[in-house]
Short mmCIF file of C-alpha atoms in Angstrom, two decimals:
data_model
loop_
_atom_site.label_atom_id
_atom_site.label_comp_id
_atom_site.label_asym_id
_atom_site.label_seq_id
_atom_site.Cartn_x
_atom_site.Cartn_y
_atom_site.Cartn_z
CA UNK A 285 -4.72 243.24 156.28
CA UNK A 286 -1.59 245.21 155.55
CA UNK A 287 0.67 242.21 155.89
CA UNK A 288 -1.17 239.89 153.55
CA UNK A 289 -2.50 240.69 150.12
CA UNK A 290 -6.02 239.56 149.37
CA UNK A 291 -4.76 236.59 147.38
CA UNK A 292 -2.48 235.49 150.18
CA UNK A 293 -5.22 235.80 152.77
CA UNK A 294 -7.42 233.55 150.68
CA UNK A 295 -4.73 230.87 150.95
CA UNK A 296 -5.34 230.80 154.69
CA UNK A 297 -9.10 231.24 154.80
CA UNK A 298 -10.15 228.96 151.93
CA UNK A 299 -9.13 225.68 153.53
CA UNK A 300 -10.96 226.55 156.73
CA UNK A 301 -14.43 225.88 155.39
CA UNK A 302 -15.20 225.66 151.71
CA UNK A 303 -12.08 223.78 150.77
CA UNK A 304 -11.50 222.01 154.05
CA UNK A 305 -8.89 219.26 153.72
CA UNK A 306 -10.92 216.69 155.67
CA UNK A 307 -14.52 217.27 154.71
CA UNK A 308 -14.06 218.43 151.11
CA UNK A 309 -10.71 217.27 149.80
CA UNK A 310 -10.95 214.00 151.80
CA UNK A 311 -7.32 214.03 152.82
CA UNK A 312 -5.72 213.04 156.11
CA UNK A 313 -8.62 211.10 157.51
CA UNK A 314 -6.60 208.33 159.12
CA UNK A 315 -5.03 210.28 161.90
CA UNK A 316 -8.08 212.50 162.27
CA UNK A 317 -10.20 209.63 163.48
CA UNK A 318 -8.00 207.47 165.59
CA UNK A 319 -6.83 210.00 168.15
CA UNK A 320 -9.91 212.15 168.68
CA UNK A 321 -11.34 210.39 171.74
CA UNK A 322 -9.75 213.13 173.84
CA UNK A 323 -9.63 216.84 173.13
CA UNK A 324 -6.06 217.18 174.35
CA UNK A 325 -4.72 214.60 171.92
CA UNK A 326 -6.62 216.28 169.09
CA UNK A 327 -5.07 219.65 169.87
CA UNK A 328 -1.56 218.24 170.06
CA UNK A 329 -2.09 216.41 166.78
CA UNK A 330 -3.39 219.59 165.12
CA UNK A 331 -0.37 221.58 166.30
CA UNK A 332 2.06 218.87 165.18
CA UNK A 333 0.53 218.75 161.73
CA UNK A 334 0.66 222.55 161.52
CA UNK A 335 4.36 222.48 162.30
CA UNK A 336 5.14 219.71 159.83
CA UNK A 337 2.99 221.06 157.03
CA UNK A 338 4.05 224.70 157.40
CA UNK A 339 7.77 223.97 157.51
CA UNK A 340 7.60 221.08 155.04
CA UNK A 341 5.87 223.27 152.49
CA UNK A 342 8.62 225.89 152.83
CA UNK A 343 11.40 223.33 152.47
CA UNK A 344 9.85 221.67 149.44
CA UNK A 345 9.10 225.03 147.89
CA UNK A 346 12.72 226.13 148.31
CA UNK A 347 13.93 222.92 146.70
CA UNK A 348 11.29 222.78 144.00
CA UNK A 349 13.66 223.65 141.17
CA UNK A 350 16.33 221.12 142.06
CA UNK A 351 14.22 218.05 142.82
CA UNK A 352 14.21 215.66 139.84
CA UNK A 353 10.55 214.92 139.22
CA UNK A 354 11.12 211.15 139.04
CA UNK A 355 12.23 210.79 142.63
CA UNK A 356 10.21 213.63 144.11
CA UNK A 357 8.02 211.32 146.20
CA UNK A 358 11.02 209.89 148.00
CA UNK A 359 12.49 213.36 148.55
CA UNK A 360 9.16 214.55 149.96
CA UNK A 361 8.89 211.53 152.23
CA UNK A 362 12.38 212.11 153.60
CA UNK A 363 11.60 215.78 154.33
CA UNK A 364 8.38 214.88 156.13
CA UNK A 365 9.99 212.01 158.00
CA UNK A 366 12.72 214.30 159.31
CA UNK A 367 10.19 216.86 160.53
CA UNK A 368 8.06 214.16 162.12
CA UNK A 369 11.05 212.73 163.98
CA UNK A 370 11.59 216.20 165.44
CA UNK A 371 7.94 216.34 166.55
CA UNK A 372 8.15 212.83 167.98
CA UNK A 373 11.28 213.54 169.98
CA UNK A 374 9.87 216.84 171.29
CA UNK A 375 6.68 215.10 172.39
CA UNK A 376 8.61 212.30 174.06
CA UNK A 377 10.72 214.85 175.91
CA UNK A 378 8.00 217.23 177.09
CA UNK A 379 4.74 215.28 177.06
CA UNK A 380 5.63 211.65 177.52
CA UNK A 381 2.19 210.47 178.63
CA UNK A 382 0.57 212.09 175.63
CA UNK A 383 3.09 210.65 173.21
CA UNK A 384 2.12 207.21 174.57
CA UNK A 385 -1.54 207.91 173.82
CA UNK A 386 -0.74 209.07 170.31
CA UNK A 387 1.59 206.06 169.87
CA UNK A 388 2.11 205.24 166.21
CA UNK A 389 -0.10 208.04 165.01
CA UNK A 390 2.67 210.60 165.35
CA UNK A 391 4.68 208.48 162.93
CA UNK A 392 1.71 208.28 160.66
CA UNK A 393 1.81 212.04 160.10
CA UNK A 394 4.41 211.06 157.49
CA UNK A 395 1.81 209.36 155.37
CA UNK A 396 -0.90 211.86 156.19
CA UNK A 397 -2.24 212.55 152.74
CA UNK A 398 -2.77 216.24 153.48
CA UNK A 399 0.96 216.71 153.64
CA UNK A 400 1.83 214.90 150.43
CA UNK A 401 -1.21 216.43 148.79
CA UNK A 402 -0.17 220.00 149.58
CA UNK A 403 3.44 219.33 148.56
CA UNK A 404 2.31 218.01 145.21
CA UNK A 405 -0.47 220.48 144.57
CA UNK A 406 1.03 223.66 145.95
CA UNK A 407 4.59 223.73 147.22
CA UNK A 408 6.07 222.33 144.00
CA UNK A 409 4.70 225.26 142.03
CA UNK A 410 4.82 228.25 144.37
CA UNK A 411 7.25 230.38 146.32
CA UNK A 412 8.15 229.73 149.96
CA UNK A 413 6.02 232.46 151.57
CA UNK A 414 2.84 231.50 149.76
CA UNK A 415 3.55 227.83 150.40
CA UNK A 416 3.98 228.56 154.09
CA UNK A 417 0.59 230.32 154.22
CA UNK A 418 -1.02 227.50 152.30
CA UNK A 419 0.47 224.97 154.69
CA UNK A 420 -0.74 226.85 157.75
CA UNK A 421 -4.19 227.37 156.25
CA UNK A 422 -4.67 223.70 155.47
CA UNK A 423 -3.31 222.60 158.81
CA UNK A 424 -5.74 224.94 160.59
CA UNK A 425 -8.62 223.61 158.51
CA UNK A 426 -7.58 220.12 159.47
CA UNK A 427 -7.18 221.15 163.11
CA UNK A 428 -10.67 222.66 163.29
CA UNK A 429 -12.31 219.38 162.36
CA UNK A 430 -10.02 217.42 164.65
CA UNK A 431 -10.80 219.68 167.58
CA UNK A 432 -14.53 219.66 166.83
CA UNK A 433 -14.61 215.86 166.74
CA UNK A 434 -12.44 215.62 169.85
CA UNK A 435 -14.67 218.13 171.66
CA UNK A 436 -17.88 216.19 171.06
CA UNK A 437 -16.37 212.78 171.69
CA UNK A 438 -14.79 213.77 174.97
CA UNK A 439 -17.79 215.80 176.14
CA UNK A 440 -20.38 213.13 175.36
CA UNK A 441 -18.14 210.15 176.00
CA UNK A 442 -16.56 210.93 179.32
CA UNK A 443 -18.25 214.19 180.34
CA UNK A 444 -14.96 216.03 180.53
CA UNK A 445 -13.08 218.62 178.47
CA UNK A 446 -9.29 218.53 178.58
CA UNK A 447 -9.74 216.36 181.67
CA UNK A 448 -11.94 218.87 183.57
CA UNK A 449 -15.31 217.55 184.67
CA UNK A 450 -17.52 220.14 182.98
CA UNK A 451 -20.76 218.21 183.38
CA UNK A 452 -20.35 217.43 187.05
CA UNK A 453 -19.12 214.29 188.74
CA UNK A 454 -20.71 211.02 187.55
CA UNK A 455 -20.04 209.26 190.86
CA UNK A 456 -21.06 211.93 193.32
CA UNK A 457 -24.02 212.73 191.07
CA UNK A 458 -23.45 216.46 190.82
CA UNK A 459 -24.26 218.79 187.93
CA UNK A 460 -26.08 217.16 185.03
CA UNK A 461 -25.66 213.72 186.53
CA UNK A 462 -27.99 214.74 189.38
CA UNK A 463 -30.92 214.74 186.95
CA UNK A 464 -30.14 211.31 185.57
CA UNK A 465 -27.69 212.12 182.75
CA UNK A 466 -25.33 209.30 181.80
CA UNK A 467 -22.09 209.32 179.83
CA UNK A 468 -22.28 207.66 176.46
CA UNK A 469 -19.26 205.37 176.61
CA UNK A 470 -19.88 204.45 173.02
CA UNK A 471 -18.55 207.85 171.92
CA UNK A 472 -15.10 206.78 173.07
CA UNK A 473 -15.01 203.80 170.74
CA UNK A 474 -13.48 204.23 167.34
CA UNK A 475 -16.54 203.82 165.07
CA UNK A 476 -18.17 206.91 166.51
CA UNK A 477 -15.38 209.08 165.14
CA UNK A 478 -16.47 208.12 161.64
CA UNK A 479 -20.08 208.87 162.39
CA UNK A 480 -19.28 212.24 163.98
CA UNK A 481 -17.25 213.26 160.92
CA UNK A 482 -20.10 212.03 158.72
CA UNK A 483 -22.48 214.29 160.59
CA UNK A 484 -20.14 217.27 160.33
CA UNK A 485 -20.00 216.72 156.56
CA UNK A 486 -23.78 216.49 156.48
CA UNK A 487 -24.22 219.80 158.32
CA UNK A 488 -21.61 221.56 156.23
CA UNK A 489 -23.12 220.43 152.95
CA UNK A 490 -26.65 221.29 154.00
CA UNK A 491 -25.47 224.85 154.67
CA UNK A 492 -23.55 225.16 151.44
CA UNK A 493 -25.51 223.48 148.66
CA UNK A 494 -22.77 223.96 146.06
CA UNK A 495 -20.67 221.32 147.82
CA UNK A 496 -23.22 218.56 147.33
CA UNK A 497 -21.86 215.68 145.23
CA UNK A 498 -23.71 214.27 142.30
CA UNK A 499 -24.41 210.68 143.24
CA UNK B 295 -1.32 177.92 166.15
CA UNK B 296 0.39 181.18 166.98
CA UNK B 297 0.39 182.01 163.28
CA UNK B 298 -3.28 181.23 162.79
CA UNK B 299 -4.22 183.28 165.82
CA UNK B 300 -2.22 186.30 164.70
CA UNK B 301 -3.52 185.89 161.17
CA UNK B 302 -7.18 186.03 162.14
CA UNK B 303 -6.55 188.67 164.74
CA UNK B 304 -4.99 190.99 162.19
CA UNK B 305 -7.79 190.40 159.70
CA UNK B 306 -10.82 190.75 161.92
CA UNK B 307 -10.08 192.11 165.37
CA UNK B 308 -7.36 194.62 164.60
CA UNK B 309 -8.68 195.32 161.14
CA UNK B 310 -6.62 198.14 159.63
CA UNK B 311 -9.58 200.15 158.47
CA UNK B 312 -12.16 199.52 161.15
CA UNK B 313 -10.06 199.36 164.29
CA UNK B 314 -7.25 201.79 163.57
CA UNK B 315 -8.46 203.82 160.54
CA UNK B 316 -5.33 203.25 158.54
CA UNK B 317 -5.36 203.83 154.82
CA UNK B 318 -8.61 205.74 155.00
CA UNK B 319 -7.65 208.22 152.29
CA UNK B 320 -7.27 205.68 149.53
CA UNK B 321 -10.06 203.62 151.06
CA UNK B 322 -12.46 206.52 150.51
CA UNK B 323 -11.02 207.66 147.20
CA UNK B 324 -10.75 204.34 145.37
CA UNK B 325 -13.89 202.58 146.60
CA UNK B 326 -16.33 203.82 143.99
CA UNK B 327 -16.08 200.64 141.89
CA UNK B 328 -15.50 197.05 142.95
CA UNK B 329 -13.00 196.33 140.17
CA UNK B 330 -10.61 199.16 141.09
CA UNK B 331 -11.04 198.35 144.78
CA UNK B 332 -9.91 194.79 144.12
CA UNK B 333 -6.82 196.06 142.27
CA UNK B 334 -5.77 198.38 145.05
CA UNK B 335 -6.59 195.81 147.73
CA UNK B 336 -4.42 193.19 146.05
CA UNK B 337 -1.56 195.68 145.76
CA UNK B 338 -1.86 196.52 149.46
CA UNK B 339 -1.75 192.85 150.50
CA UNK B 340 1.32 192.33 148.35
CA UNK B 341 3.24 195.39 149.54
CA UNK B 342 2.38 194.78 153.21
CA UNK B 343 3.50 191.16 152.95
CA UNK B 344 6.84 192.36 151.58
CA UNK B 345 7.54 195.46 153.67
CA UNK B 346 6.51 194.26 157.14
CA UNK B 347 9.03 191.39 157.28
CA UNK B 348 11.68 193.60 155.69
CA UNK B 349 11.15 196.32 158.25
CA UNK B 350 11.13 193.68 160.97
CA UNK B 351 14.65 192.71 159.92
CA UNK B 352 15.70 196.37 159.89
CA UNK B 353 14.20 196.90 163.32
CA UNK B 354 15.75 193.77 164.75
CA UNK B 355 19.26 194.14 163.37
CA UNK B 356 19.78 197.89 163.02
CA UNK B 357 17.29 200.08 164.85
CA UNK B 358 16.43 198.48 168.19
CA UNK B 359 18.38 199.25 171.32
CA UNK B 360 21.32 196.88 171.31
CA UNK B 361 20.48 195.61 167.83
CA UNK B 362 23.88 196.51 166.45
CA UNK B 363 25.60 194.02 168.70
CA UNK B 364 26.36 191.80 165.71
CA UNK B 365 28.86 194.44 164.59
CA UNK B 366 30.86 194.00 167.78
CA UNK B 367 30.53 194.41 171.53
CA UNK B 368 31.21 198.15 171.48
CA UNK B 369 28.00 198.77 169.51
CA UNK B 370 25.77 197.10 172.10
CA UNK B 371 24.62 200.34 173.70
CA UNK B 372 23.53 202.06 170.49
CA UNK B 373 19.83 202.84 170.19
CA UNK B 374 18.84 204.04 166.75
CA UNK B 375 15.10 203.64 167.18
CA UNK B 376 14.54 207.37 166.63
CA UNK B 377 15.52 206.73 163.03
CA UNK B 378 12.79 204.17 162.50
CA UNK B 379 10.31 206.51 160.77
CA UNK B 380 12.80 207.56 158.14
CA UNK B 381 14.15 204.04 157.64
CA UNK B 382 10.71 202.48 157.36
CA UNK B 383 9.37 205.02 154.92
CA UNK B 384 12.52 204.83 152.80
CA UNK B 385 12.23 201.04 152.69
CA UNK B 386 8.60 201.27 151.73
CA UNK B 387 9.16 203.84 149.00
CA UNK B 388 12.07 201.86 147.57
CA UNK B 389 10.21 198.57 147.73
CA UNK B 390 7.22 200.05 145.99
CA UNK B 391 9.41 201.35 143.16
CA UNK B 392 11.22 198.03 142.96
CA UNK B 393 8.02 196.02 142.93
CA UNK B 394 6.68 198.30 140.22
CA UNK B 395 9.74 197.74 138.03
CA UNK B 396 9.78 193.98 138.59
CA UNK B 397 6.07 193.53 137.95
CA UNK B 398 6.26 195.67 134.83
CA UNK B 399 9.11 193.55 133.49
CA UNK B 400 7.78 190.08 134.24
CA UNK B 401 4.03 190.32 134.21
CA UNK B 402 2.66 193.13 132.07
CA UNK B 403 -0.91 191.97 132.62
CA UNK B 404 -0.57 192.18 136.39
CA UNK B 405 1.15 195.53 135.92
CA UNK B 406 -1.78 196.82 133.96
CA UNK B 407 -4.18 195.91 136.72
CA UNK B 408 -1.99 196.91 139.69
CA UNK B 409 0.33 199.42 138.07
CA UNK B 410 -1.54 202.63 138.58
CA UNK B 411 -2.11 201.86 142.24
CA UNK B 412 1.47 201.13 143.19
CA UNK B 413 2.68 204.76 143.46
CA UNK B 414 -0.41 205.52 145.55
CA UNK B 415 0.64 202.87 147.99
CA UNK B 416 3.91 204.49 149.02
CA UNK B 417 1.88 207.14 150.82
CA UNK B 418 -0.85 204.82 152.08
CA UNK B 419 -0.91 205.00 155.86
CA UNK B 420 -1.85 201.33 156.05
CA UNK B 421 1.60 200.34 154.82
CA UNK B 422 3.61 202.49 157.20
CA UNK B 423 1.07 201.74 159.93
CA UNK B 424 1.64 198.03 159.44
CA UNK B 425 5.35 198.45 160.03
CA UNK B 426 4.89 200.79 163.00
CA UNK B 427 2.40 198.47 164.69
CA UNK B 428 4.73 195.57 164.01
CA UNK B 429 7.38 197.54 165.90
CA UNK B 430 5.20 198.72 168.78
CA UNK B 431 3.53 195.35 169.32
CA UNK B 432 6.92 193.65 169.36
CA UNK B 433 6.18 190.83 166.97
CA UNK B 434 8.73 188.19 168.02
CA UNK B 435 9.80 186.46 164.78
CA UNK B 436 10.24 186.98 161.06
CA UNK B 437 7.59 184.38 160.25
CA UNK B 438 5.06 186.08 162.49
CA UNK B 439 5.90 189.42 160.91
CA UNK B 440 5.11 187.92 157.53
CA UNK B 441 1.84 186.53 158.87
CA UNK B 442 0.99 189.86 160.43
CA UNK B 443 1.71 191.76 157.22
CA UNK B 444 -0.32 189.40 155.07
CA UNK B 445 -3.21 189.28 157.53
CA UNK B 446 -3.42 193.05 157.83
CA UNK B 447 -3.35 193.33 154.06
CA UNK B 448 -6.20 190.85 153.69
CA UNK B 449 -8.17 192.73 156.35
CA UNK B 450 -7.74 195.95 154.41
CA UNK B 451 -8.69 194.20 151.19
CA UNK B 452 -11.90 192.87 152.76
CA UNK B 453 -12.82 196.30 154.04
CA UNK B 454 -12.36 198.10 150.73
CA UNK B 455 -14.13 195.32 148.86
CA UNK B 456 -17.13 195.53 151.18
CA UNK B 457 -17.44 199.31 151.05
CA UNK B 458 -17.05 199.35 147.25
CA UNK B 459 -19.85 196.83 146.88
CA UNK B 460 -22.09 198.83 149.20
CA UNK B 461 -21.30 202.06 147.38
CA UNK B 462 -22.20 200.50 144.04
CA UNK B 463 -25.59 199.53 145.40
CA UNK B 464 -26.29 202.68 147.36
CA UNK B 465 -26.48 204.64 144.15
CA UNK B 466 -30.01 203.32 143.78
CA UNK B 467 -31.28 204.43 147.16
CA UNK B 468 -32.46 207.90 148.07
CA UNK B 469 -29.82 209.32 150.37
CA UNK B 470 -30.43 212.90 151.62
CA UNK B 471 -28.65 215.17 149.10
CA UNK B 472 -26.21 216.65 151.60
CA UNK B 473 -25.10 213.21 152.73
CA UNK B 474 -24.51 211.86 149.23
CA UNK B 475 -21.06 210.58 148.41
CA UNK B 476 -18.62 211.22 151.21
CA UNK B 477 -20.99 211.69 154.12
CA UNK B 478 -22.88 208.46 153.73
CA UNK B 479 -19.63 206.55 153.13
CA UNK B 480 -18.35 207.76 156.48
CA UNK B 481 -21.49 206.70 158.27
CA UNK B 482 -21.59 203.28 156.58
CA UNK B 483 -17.94 202.74 157.50
CA UNK B 484 -18.80 203.64 161.08
CA UNK B 485 -21.61 201.11 161.12
CA UNK B 486 -19.35 198.47 159.59
CA UNK B 487 -16.75 199.22 162.24
CA UNK B 488 -19.37 198.63 164.92
CA UNK B 489 -20.14 195.33 163.21
CA UNK B 490 -16.47 194.37 163.17
CA UNK B 491 -16.21 195.08 166.88
CA UNK B 492 -18.30 191.98 167.42
CA UNK B 493 -15.30 189.92 166.30
CA UNK B 494 -13.55 191.22 169.40
CA UNK B 495 -14.17 188.14 171.52
CA UNK B 496 -13.50 185.68 168.72
CA UNK B 497 -10.05 184.51 169.74
CA UNK B 498 -9.85 185.64 173.31
CA UNK B 499 -12.90 183.65 174.39
CA UNK B 500 -13.11 185.92 177.40
CA UNK B 501 -9.90 184.68 179.01
CA UNK B 502 -7.13 186.81 180.42
CA UNK B 503 -5.59 187.47 177.01
CA UNK B 504 -8.07 190.27 176.58
CA UNK B 505 -5.93 192.41 178.80
CA UNK B 506 -3.25 192.57 176.12
CA UNK B 507 -4.76 195.58 174.50
CA UNK B 508 -7.00 197.72 176.70
CA UNK B 509 -9.85 199.08 174.65
CA UNK B 510 -11.39 202.47 175.25
CA UNK B 511 -14.20 200.73 177.06
CA UNK B 512 -11.84 198.85 179.34
CA UNK B 513 -10.05 202.11 180.10
CA UNK B 514 -13.34 203.71 181.00
CA UNK B 515 -14.23 200.88 183.36
CA UNK B 516 -10.76 201.09 184.83
CA UNK B 517 -11.21 204.81 185.45
CA UNK B 518 -14.53 204.24 187.09
CA UNK B 519 -13.27 201.50 189.39
CA UNK B 520 -10.41 203.81 190.28
CA UNK B 521 -12.89 206.55 191.14
CA UNK B 522 -14.97 204.15 193.18
CA UNK B 523 -11.91 203.03 195.06
CA UNK B 524 -11.07 206.64 195.82
CA UNK B 525 -14.61 207.22 196.97
CA UNK B 526 -14.46 204.27 199.34
CA UNK B 527 -11.20 205.52 200.75
CA UNK B 528 -12.71 208.98 201.19
CA UNK B 529 -15.75 207.50 202.96
CA UNK B 530 -13.56 205.46 205.25
CA UNK B 531 -11.53 208.49 206.25
CA UNK B 532 -14.77 210.33 206.96
CA UNK B 533 -15.92 207.52 209.23
CA UNK B 534 -12.57 207.48 210.98
CA UNK B 535 -12.82 211.17 211.68
#
């Protein structure tokens, strides 16, 4: 790692597992759950958040000495809102169908707590390069969970991944369906997202006992 | 009648927490005790009831395509809807600050119980979500926007109250250690969401209104019928050959 010092590398790797924004810091749940019925939507959401969080962190970090602390929330919201409008317009221009599926949830990146949380906790007190790494690290940690949830929900719910029929065709009874496998349509409904995330948290905490909360 | 229908629909069927997962962050963070949950819930109802109608006015008279026509004919073709995110969030942030100042001035006791939650609310997705859904569902009048805002707020309040009460009790049961705290809360919320889905037929009564908002299930059925149709067509062409 010639490019990154050890301390900088930790900024990227920490949020991936042991300090994951979703499962440990409990930030940014809203959007994580609503759009994960399909893998494609999850990936687009993860990339959008990476863009907004990476750039937003840099902008806030550059302005950190001139923002009056009393109105910093409004300043932060305006910065995020501007970035999100860019994402929204890009999506509408190049992936119109997908932007319909994501509907209001693109707009809700603005109030995604991960973003405000990182601005407050990191970008306001650190230089632009480190803030950028921190933003990317957290966005990737967020993306991993999103993609994992999207993967299981799409695979078990509709038997496809990114729209490809990986388990065979449910109507022509090929692949797994030939031996009596059925899609679990329930996985596509919203409550299952919560339960899948709950299970991910369960697995993660069983592996790493230090994360267990005192009840 | 329209108002009552929208009111109950926004509380039970399109419940902010259980149907669209809005405001989950504060929902999970502030639901450890019933008393704090009530404070935050009340603040959410209040702010939603104020900001949704306000943003409706903004949307109707400034942002929508052709909304600027009241300025003069030449403005009729302007479409500022791409600005709605920034306008909505600015309105919400300002309103929250304003409400905070007003409440502090006129009712210190209410301020003491709500005060600490108000800044949290500016970044609560439920608030912005309320306004964005109001926009995307094309709520037709100011009165309905007010009803929608209040109803959604009450729905959110109910949800956080319920989970806080459950979390207070669950302390006495033996949850597997790795699931304690966050994990079990997620799973309970999921189960509650399944419960709330049973309100789905409450107002529609199975008539054609159900088609208004295709659920994931409906989409699935749609896909399958589509596939079947294709299959039939394929079979027919085979026979023809």
